[in-house]
Amino acid sequence: MSIVLDRSEFFALAAMLKADQIFGLDASRMVPESPEAAQALYDQGRDRLRQRDLIRVNANQEVEIEQGLRNLMQTVINPENALLAVRVTPGLGRQLYLYYERGHQFVEQTLPDENSHHLGTLDSHDALVERLLEIFPLSEAASPDEGFTIGTQSLLEAYRLAGADQRAQAVALLQQAEASDPALAAQLGEAFNAAEFTGNISLLKIVPGRTTNTHDIALAQGPTGSWAITATRDDAVMRVERCNAEVLRHTLRQGLLAMDAPLG
């Protein structure tokens, strides 16, 4: 199933299903500040859903949500696992992709504009991995087995600058940073300077009332190849490695399998 809901419809459905919060969405931007405005948005959404025959009132005056839509929203509201992907493309800006899993079934949520929520389904780990490779089309070519470590603070700041289109500053910062291989760090700076896109993928196991670690991968696609950035056991340094589509495919599959494993 695939459907586009406007903000009022999404808000009304979330309220009907008693959602406290939704992974990846900023409640302060979605929920009106005053109770009166929230009620008005709910009423508007409920009326639109009725007009589209997506909700009905039964003989007992109970609201019934169309079953396919209910299944989508219940996965979004109460996932077992979640994944957030952000792609930054020079000239286009930031694009957000959210994924929610229950029983190996995934719902993708994207925000085509400030007033729209697009929901669709993916039926397996492999389907999700291939979708992510569409979003992050890394080179298929073999890449050298090269990598290095670099100071976390410097790298994250350079990554932020590159995503904000301040690429010259990102390059300068990487040139000055402490790295185990300064030559490779300089090549990463070149990739940031002429990036086709940068992005990051965060995988998270959802356990109510418990904080769990995320598995994070940052990516950069430059004119001469792709790079993947991951955390190390030392919070002060990060690992940067050459990457390609096949390496990312394998990494994502392993990450999704790890999310399915029960917590100790």
Short mmCIF file of C-alpha atoms in Angstrom, two decimals:
data_model
loop_
_atom_site.label_atom_id
_atom_site.label_comp_id
_atom_site.label_asym_id
_atom_site.label_seq_id
_atom_site.Cartn_x
_atom_site.Cartn_y
_atom_site.Cartn_z
CA MET A 1 0.00 0.00 0.00
CA SER A 2 1.16 3.54 -0.74
CA ILE A 3 -0.66 6.68 0.32
CA VAL A 4 -0.09 10.41 0.75
CA LEU A 5 -1.65 12.08 3.80
CA ASP A 6 -1.72 15.77 4.50
CA ARG A 7 -0.56 17.05 7.89
CA SER A 8 -4.09 17.22 9.33
CA GLU A 9 -4.91 13.65 8.26
CA PHE A 10 -1.65 12.30 9.70
CA PHE A 11 -2.22 14.21 12.94
CA ALA A 12 -5.79 12.92 13.26
CA LEU A 13 -4.73 9.31 12.69
CA ALA A 14 -1.91 9.61 15.23
CA ALA A 15 -4.39 11.00 17.76
CA MET A 16 -6.94 8.25 17.06
CA LEU A 17 -4.26 5.61 17.64
CA LYS A 18 -3.03 7.40 20.79
CA ALA A 19 0.54 7.99 19.61
CA ASP A 20 2.77 9.61 22.23
CA GLN A 21 5.63 10.30 19.84
CA ILE A 22 6.76 9.15 16.41
CA PHE A 23 10.35 8.28 15.65
CA GLY A 24 12.10 10.82 13.43
CA LEU A 25 9.42 13.51 13.62
CA ASP A 26 9.64 16.71 15.66
CA ALA A 27 6.43 16.92 17.67
CA SER A 28 6.98 20.64 18.32
CA ARG A 29 6.66 21.29 14.59
CA MET A 30 3.69 18.98 14.05
CA VAL A 31 1.45 19.62 17.05
CA PRO A 32 -0.16 23.05 17.39
CA GLU A 33 0.71 24.89 20.59
CA SER A 34 -2.83 25.63 21.77
CA PRO A 35 -5.51 23.01 22.50
CA GLU A 36 -7.92 24.97 20.29
CA ALA A 37 -5.58 24.84 17.30
CA ALA A 38 -4.87 21.14 17.89
CA GLN A 39 -8.61 20.39 17.98
CA ALA A 40 -9.16 22.35 14.77
CA LEU A 41 -6.37 20.43 13.02
CA TYR A 42 -7.81 17.13 14.29
CA ASP A 43 -11.31 18.02 13.06
CA GLN A 44 -9.95 19.01 9.67
CA GLY A 45 -8.02 15.76 9.35
CA ARG A 46 -10.95 13.63 10.47
CA ASP A 47 -13.23 15.29 7.91
CA ARG A 48 -10.71 14.78 5.11
CA LEU A 49 -10.26 11.12 6.03
CA ARG A 50 -14.04 10.63 5.97
CA GLN A 51 -14.27 12.24 2.55
CA ARG A 52 -11.62 9.83 1.26
CA ASP A 53 -13.43 6.87 2.88
CA LEU A 54 -10.33 6.12 4.94
CA ILE A 55 -12.30 6.24 8.20
CA ARG A 56 -15.91 5.30 8.84
CA VAL A 57 -18.28 5.52 11.79
CA ASN A 58 -19.94 2.18 12.54
CA ALA A 59 -23.37 1.49 13.98
CA ASN A 60 -21.99 1.88 17.50
CA GLN A 61 -20.64 5.33 16.60
CA GLU A 62 -17.07 4.03 16.78
CA VAL A 63 -14.47 5.26 14.32
CA GLU A 64 -13.04 2.52 12.11
CA ILE A 65 -9.82 3.15 10.18
CA GLU A 66 -9.41 1.45 6.79
CA GLN A 67 -7.42 -1.71 7.60
CA GLY A 68 -4.48 -1.17 5.26
CA LEU A 69 -4.02 2.37 6.55
CA ARG A 70 -4.38 1.20 10.16
CA ASN A 71 -1.61 -1.37 9.59
CA LEU A 72 0.69 1.29 8.15
CA MET A 73 0.09 3.73 10.99
CA GLN A 74 0.42 1.11 13.73
CA THR A 75 3.86 0.19 12.41
CA VAL A 76 4.86 3.87 12.30
CA ILE A 77 3.59 4.50 15.82
CA ASN A 78 4.82 1.31 17.47
CA PRO A 79 7.83 -0.13 15.59
CA GLU A 80 10.16 -2.84 16.82
CA ASN A 81 13.06 -1.31 14.90
CA ALA A 82 13.58 1.97 13.09
CA LEU A 83 16.00 3.43 10.58
CA LEU A 84 16.63 7.06 9.70
CA ALA A 85 18.39 8.11 6.50
CA VAL A 86 19.38 11.66 5.57
CA ARG A 87 20.80 12.60 2.17
CA VAL A 88 22.29 16.04 1.49
CA THR A 89 22.73 16.96 -2.18
CA PRO A 90 24.46 20.20 -3.18
CA GLY A 91 21.87 22.56 -4.64
CA LEU A 92 18.93 20.44 -3.43
CA GLY A 93 19.50 20.37 0.31
CA ARG A 94 18.44 17.80 2.91
CA GLN A 95 16.09 14.88 2.27
CA LEU A 96 14.74 12.73 5.12
CA TYR A 97 13.70 9.07 4.85
CA LEU A 98 12.21 7.18 7.81
CA TYR A 99 11.67 3.43 8.10
CA TYR A 100 9.67 1.53 10.71
CA GLU A 101 9.72 -2.27 11.12
CA ARG A 102 7.39 -4.81 12.66
CA GLY A 103 7.79 -8.49 11.84
CA HIS A 104 10.22 -7.83 8.95
CA GLN A 105 7.65 -5.60 7.27
CA PHE A 106 8.81 -2.02 6.75
CA VAL A 107 6.93 1.22 6.29
CA GLU A 108 8.76 4.06 4.56
CA GLN A 109 7.79 7.60 5.46
CA THR A 110 8.97 10.58 3.44
CA LEU A 111 7.95 14.22 3.64
CA PRO A 112 7.49 15.51 0.07
CA ASP A 113 6.74 18.99 1.44
CA GLU A 114 5.94 20.67 4.76
CA ASN A 115 2.32 19.54 4.64
CA SER A 116 2.59 15.97 3.31
CA HIS A 117 3.46 12.50 4.58
CA HIS A 118 4.03 9.73 2.05
CA LEU A 119 3.74 6.19 3.43
CA GLY A 120 4.66 3.03 1.54
CA THR A 121 5.66 -0.56 2.29
CA LEU A 122 8.76 -2.70 1.82
CA ASP A 123 8.36 -6.39 2.50
CA SER A 124 11.86 -7.58 3.42
CA HIS A 125 15.36 -6.66 4.56
CA ASP A 126 16.60 -7.03 0.98
CA ALA A 127 13.93 -4.66 -0.33
CA LEU A 128 14.94 -2.05 2.25
CA VAL A 129 18.64 -2.46 1.46
CA GLU A 130 18.04 -1.98 -2.26
CA ARG A 131 15.87 1.07 -1.55
CA LEU A 132 18.69 2.59 0.50
CA LEU A 133 21.11 1.94 -2.34
CA GLU A 134 18.76 3.89 -4.61
CA ILE A 135 18.89 6.79 -2.16
CA PHE A 136 22.68 6.48 -1.78
CA PRO A 137 23.89 5.30 -5.22
CA LEU A 138 27.51 4.61 -4.34
CA SER A 139 29.92 3.55 -7.04
CA GLU A 140 29.73 -0.14 -8.00
CA ALA A 141 33.43 -0.15 -8.92
CA ALA A 142 35.89 -1.98 -6.71
CA SER A 143 37.48 0.35 -4.19
CA PRO A 144 40.96 0.19 -2.65
CA ASP A 145 41.16 -1.44 0.76
CA GLU A 146 42.13 1.81 2.46
CA GLY A 147 41.12 3.41 5.71
CA PHE A 148 42.26 5.65 8.53
CA THR A 149 41.21 7.04 11.87
CA ILE A 150 40.66 10.71 12.61
CA GLY A 151 39.61 12.85 15.55
CA THR A 152 35.85 12.67 16.07
CA GLN A 153 35.30 16.35 16.78
CA SER A 154 37.19 17.52 13.68
CA LEU A 155 35.51 14.99 11.40
CA LEU A 156 31.98 15.70 12.61
CA GLU A 157 32.50 19.43 12.23
CA ALA A 158 33.92 18.96 8.71
CA TYR A 159 30.96 16.73 7.85
CA ARG A 160 28.54 19.36 9.15
CA LEU A 161 30.26 22.10 7.15
CA ALA A 162 30.14 20.01 3.98
CA GLY A 163 26.42 19.36 4.51
CA ALA A 164 25.87 23.11 4.97
CA ASP A 165 27.61 23.72 1.62
CA GLN A 166 30.66 25.24 3.34
CA ARG A 167 32.97 22.81 1.62
CA ALA A 168 36.14 24.90 1.54
CA GLN A 169 35.99 25.22 5.33
CA ALA A 170 35.46 21.45 5.61
CA VAL A 171 38.55 20.78 3.50
CA ALA A 172 40.68 23.18 5.55
CA LEU A 173 39.55 21.55 8.78
CA LEU A 174 40.42 18.06 7.56
CA GLN A 175 43.86 19.23 6.44
CA GLN A 176 44.59 20.35 10.00
CA ALA A 177 42.99 17.41 11.81
CA GLU A 178 44.95 14.65 13.50
CA ALA A 179 44.65 11.56 11.28
CA SER A 180 46.45 8.22 11.11
CA ASP A 181 46.92 8.78 7.35
CA PRO A 182 47.02 12.49 6.43
CA ALA A 183 47.10 11.70 2.70
CA LEU A 184 43.82 9.78 2.90
CA ALA A 185 42.32 12.50 5.09
CA ALA A 186 43.19 14.98 2.34
CA GLN A 187 41.44 12.74 -0.20
CA LEU A 188 38.35 12.69 2.01
CA GLY A 189 38.52 16.49 2.05
CA GLU A 190 38.57 16.47 -1.76
CA ALA A 191 35.51 14.22 -1.73
CA PHE A 192 33.72 16.66 0.60
CA ASN A 193 34.71 19.58 -1.63
CA ALA A 194 33.20 18.04 -4.76
CA ALA A 195 30.64 15.72 -3.20
CA GLU A 196 27.80 14.44 -5.35
CA PHE A 197 26.05 13.80 -2.05
CA THR A 198 26.71 13.14 1.62
CA GLY A 199 24.42 11.38 4.05
CA ASN A 200 23.98 9.19 7.06
CA ILE A 201 22.04 6.10 8.05
CA SER A 202 21.08 5.31 11.66
CA LEU A 203 19.64 1.94 12.69
CA LEU A 204 17.89 1.70 16.06
CA LYS A 205 16.22 -1.09 18.03
CA ILE A 206 13.13 0.30 19.76
CA VAL A 207 12.64 -0.87 23.36
CA PRO A 208 9.99 1.06 25.33
CA GLY A 209 11.44 2.57 28.47
CA ARG A 210 14.99 1.63 27.57
CA THR A 211 17.77 3.47 25.77
CA THR A 212 19.53 1.42 23.10
CA ASN A 213 22.53 2.24 20.95
CA THR A 214 22.24 3.24 17.33
CA HIS A 215 24.38 1.83 14.54
CA ASP A 216 25.42 4.82 12.46
CA ILE A 217 27.05 5.04 9.04
CA ALA A 218 27.96 8.35 7.41
CA LEU A 219 28.61 8.42 3.66
CA ALA A 220 30.24 10.69 1.13
CA GLN A 221 30.22 10.16 -2.64
CA GLY A 222 32.93 12.14 -4.39
CA PRO A 223 34.06 12.21 -8.02
CA THR A 224 36.77 9.61 -7.40
CA GLY A 225 34.94 7.22 -5.10
CA SER A 226 32.90 6.67 -1.96
CA TRP A 227 33.72 6.84 1.74
CA ALA A 228 32.03 5.35 4.80
CA ILE A 229 32.48 6.74 8.32
CA THR A 230 31.72 4.73 11.45
CA ALA A 231 32.31 4.97 15.19
CA THR A 232 35.05 3.11 17.03
CA ARG A 233 35.29 1.92 20.62
CA ASP A 234 37.20 5.11 21.33
CA ASP A 235 34.75 8.03 21.29
CA ALA A 236 37.63 10.39 20.48
CA VAL A 237 38.31 8.91 17.03
CA MET A 238 36.26 7.66 14.08
CA ARG A 239 37.05 5.18 11.32
CA VAL A 240 36.94 6.26 7.67
CA GLU A 241 37.15 3.67 4.89
CA ARG A 242 36.82 3.46 1.16
CA CYS A 243 33.44 2.06 0.26
CA ASN A 244 31.29 0.98 -2.67
CA ALA A 245 27.74 -0.25 -3.21
CA GLU A 246 28.54 -3.88 -2.42
CA VAL A 247 30.30 -3.00 0.84
CA LEU A 248 27.34 -0.83 1.90
CA ARG A 249 24.90 -3.59 0.92
CA HIS A 250 26.74 -6.08 3.15
CA THR A 251 27.05 -3.59 6.03
CA LEU A 252 23.33 -2.79 5.95
CA ARG A 253 22.33 -6.44 5.88
CA GLN A 254 24.50 -7.15 8.90
CA GLY A 255 23.11 -4.12 10.72
CA LEU A 256 19.51 -5.17 10.09
CA LEU A 257 20.22 -8.70 11.29
CA ALA A 258 21.81 -7.28 14.45
CA MET A 259 18.68 -5.21 15.13
CA ASP A 260 16.57 -8.38 15.00
CA ALA A 261 18.70 -10.12 17.64
CA PRO A 262 17.16 -10.11 21.13
CA LEU A 263 18.75 -7.83 23.70
CA GLY A 264 20.68 -9.51 26.49
#
